[in-house]
Amino acid sequence: MSDLTTKIYNEKCPSCGEGEVFFSKGNVFLFKSPKMRKNCPQCGKVFEKEPGYFTGAMYVSYALCIAEMVAIFLLFKLTPFSLDYLAYFLILIVVLLWPFNFRMSRIIWMHIT
């Protein structure tokens, strides 16, 4: 795995690659959203550069969600279940993966900007 991929996967600071970006991962079952640090604990980098900085992360989140839905659709086609249940299953998967998508979209956005 490349260094960039490792930093994104481990949710590390885009500058130093050591500091944790999130101090709380969130839990969909406990209705807790992920909590992000304001600065890197290692190098002091400010994560939110300006108000509205993470607006672009919504597009990354959308792309992640579409990729997940396409993968689920292709896997669903291999099962004997009717496609009538696909919408319910997709909604369930999107809700369950919400904290993951939130964290990954922000991490990816920080690394590409």
XYZ file of C-alpha atoms in Angstrom:
113
model
C 0.000 0.000 0.000
C 1.273 3.462 -0.776
C 1.943 6.027 1.925
C -1.064 8.156 0.895
C -3.415 5.176 0.903
C -2.151 4.137 4.326
C -2.702 7.640 5.757
C -6.240 7.772 4.341
C -7.123 4.258 5.515
C -5.772 4.910 9.027
C -7.414 8.377 9.145
C -4.160 10.201 9.834
C -3.181 13.860 9.403
C -2.461 14.811 5.767
C 0.681 16.743 6.792
C 2.590 14.592 9.260
C 0.798 11.266 8.772
C 0.879 10.535 12.498
C -1.860 12.520 14.256
C -5.399 11.210 14.531
C -7.988 13.358 12.727
C -11.026 12.012 14.602
C -11.223 11.521 18.363
C -14.625 9.805 18.121
C -15.499 7.385 15.322
C -19.259 7.659 15.815
C -21.796 4.878 16.143
C -24.957 4.644 14.096
C -26.625 2.367 16.665
C -26.063 4.851 19.508
C -26.961 7.860 17.311
C -23.478 9.350 17.765
C -21.788 11.195 14.936
C -18.011 11.214 14.387
C -16.175 14.039 16.169
C -13.222 15.684 14.495
C -10.260 17.428 16.099
C -9.648 21.083 15.270
C -5.855 20.636 15.055
C -3.464 17.745 14.587
C -2.138 16.625 18.004
C 1.307 15.936 16.473
C 2.073 18.825 14.087
C -0.660 21.353 14.931
C -2.105 21.552 11.399
C -5.530 23.185 11.357
C -7.913 20.741 9.675
C -10.736 23.144 8.765
C -8.974 25.874 6.796
C -12.038 28.135 6.456
C -15.793 28.000 7.030
C -17.367 25.746 4.437
C -14.081 23.959 3.709
C -15.682 20.525 3.936
C -18.469 21.343 1.478
C -16.407 19.585 -1.181
C -16.331 16.476 1.004
C -20.045 16.070 0.251
C -19.144 15.263 -3.358
C -16.608 12.698 -2.193
C -19.238 11.201 0.117
C -21.681 11.030 -2.790
C -19.112 9.177 -4.904
C -18.430 6.720 -2.063
C -22.149 6.123 -1.611
C -22.696 5.503 -5.335
C -19.752 3.066 -5.433
C -21.195 1.181 -2.452
C -24.636 1.062 -4.061
C -23.258 -0.259 -7.353
C -21.292 -2.952 -5.506
C -24.355 -3.954 -3.478
C -26.505 -3.998 -6.613
C -24.040 -6.303 -8.395
C -23.857 -8.604 -5.382
C -27.649 -8.546 -5.064
C -27.996 -9.669 -8.687
C -26.054 -12.829 -7.801
C -28.492 -13.771 -5.044
C -31.906 -15.392 -5.538
C -33.684 -12.432 -3.887
C -36.130 -10.365 -5.859
C -35.038 -6.882 -6.921
C -38.123 -5.552 -5.113
C -36.134 -5.710 -1.873
C -33.093 -3.952 -3.300
C -34.206 -0.410 -2.363
C -34.800 -1.411 1.260
C -31.439 -3.130 1.442
C -29.626 -0.155 -0.141
C -31.201 2.263 2.331
C -30.158 0.016 5.212
C -26.568 -0.182 3.941
C -26.340 3.594 3.404
C -27.609 4.280 6.928
C -25.239 1.747 8.485
C -22.214 3.045 6.557
C -22.965 6.723 7.237
C -20.243 7.224 9.913
C -17.663 5.492 7.716
C -18.580 7.604 4.672
C -18.496 10.795 6.744
C -14.999 10.078 8.054
C -13.594 8.810 4.757
C -14.990 11.682 2.703
C -13.414 14.270 5.003
C -10.092 12.449 5.116
C -9.991 12.065 1.319
C -10.979 15.723 0.851
C -8.184 16.880 3.163
C -5.659 14.791 1.257
C -6.667 16.006 -2.218
C -6.873 19.726 -1.384
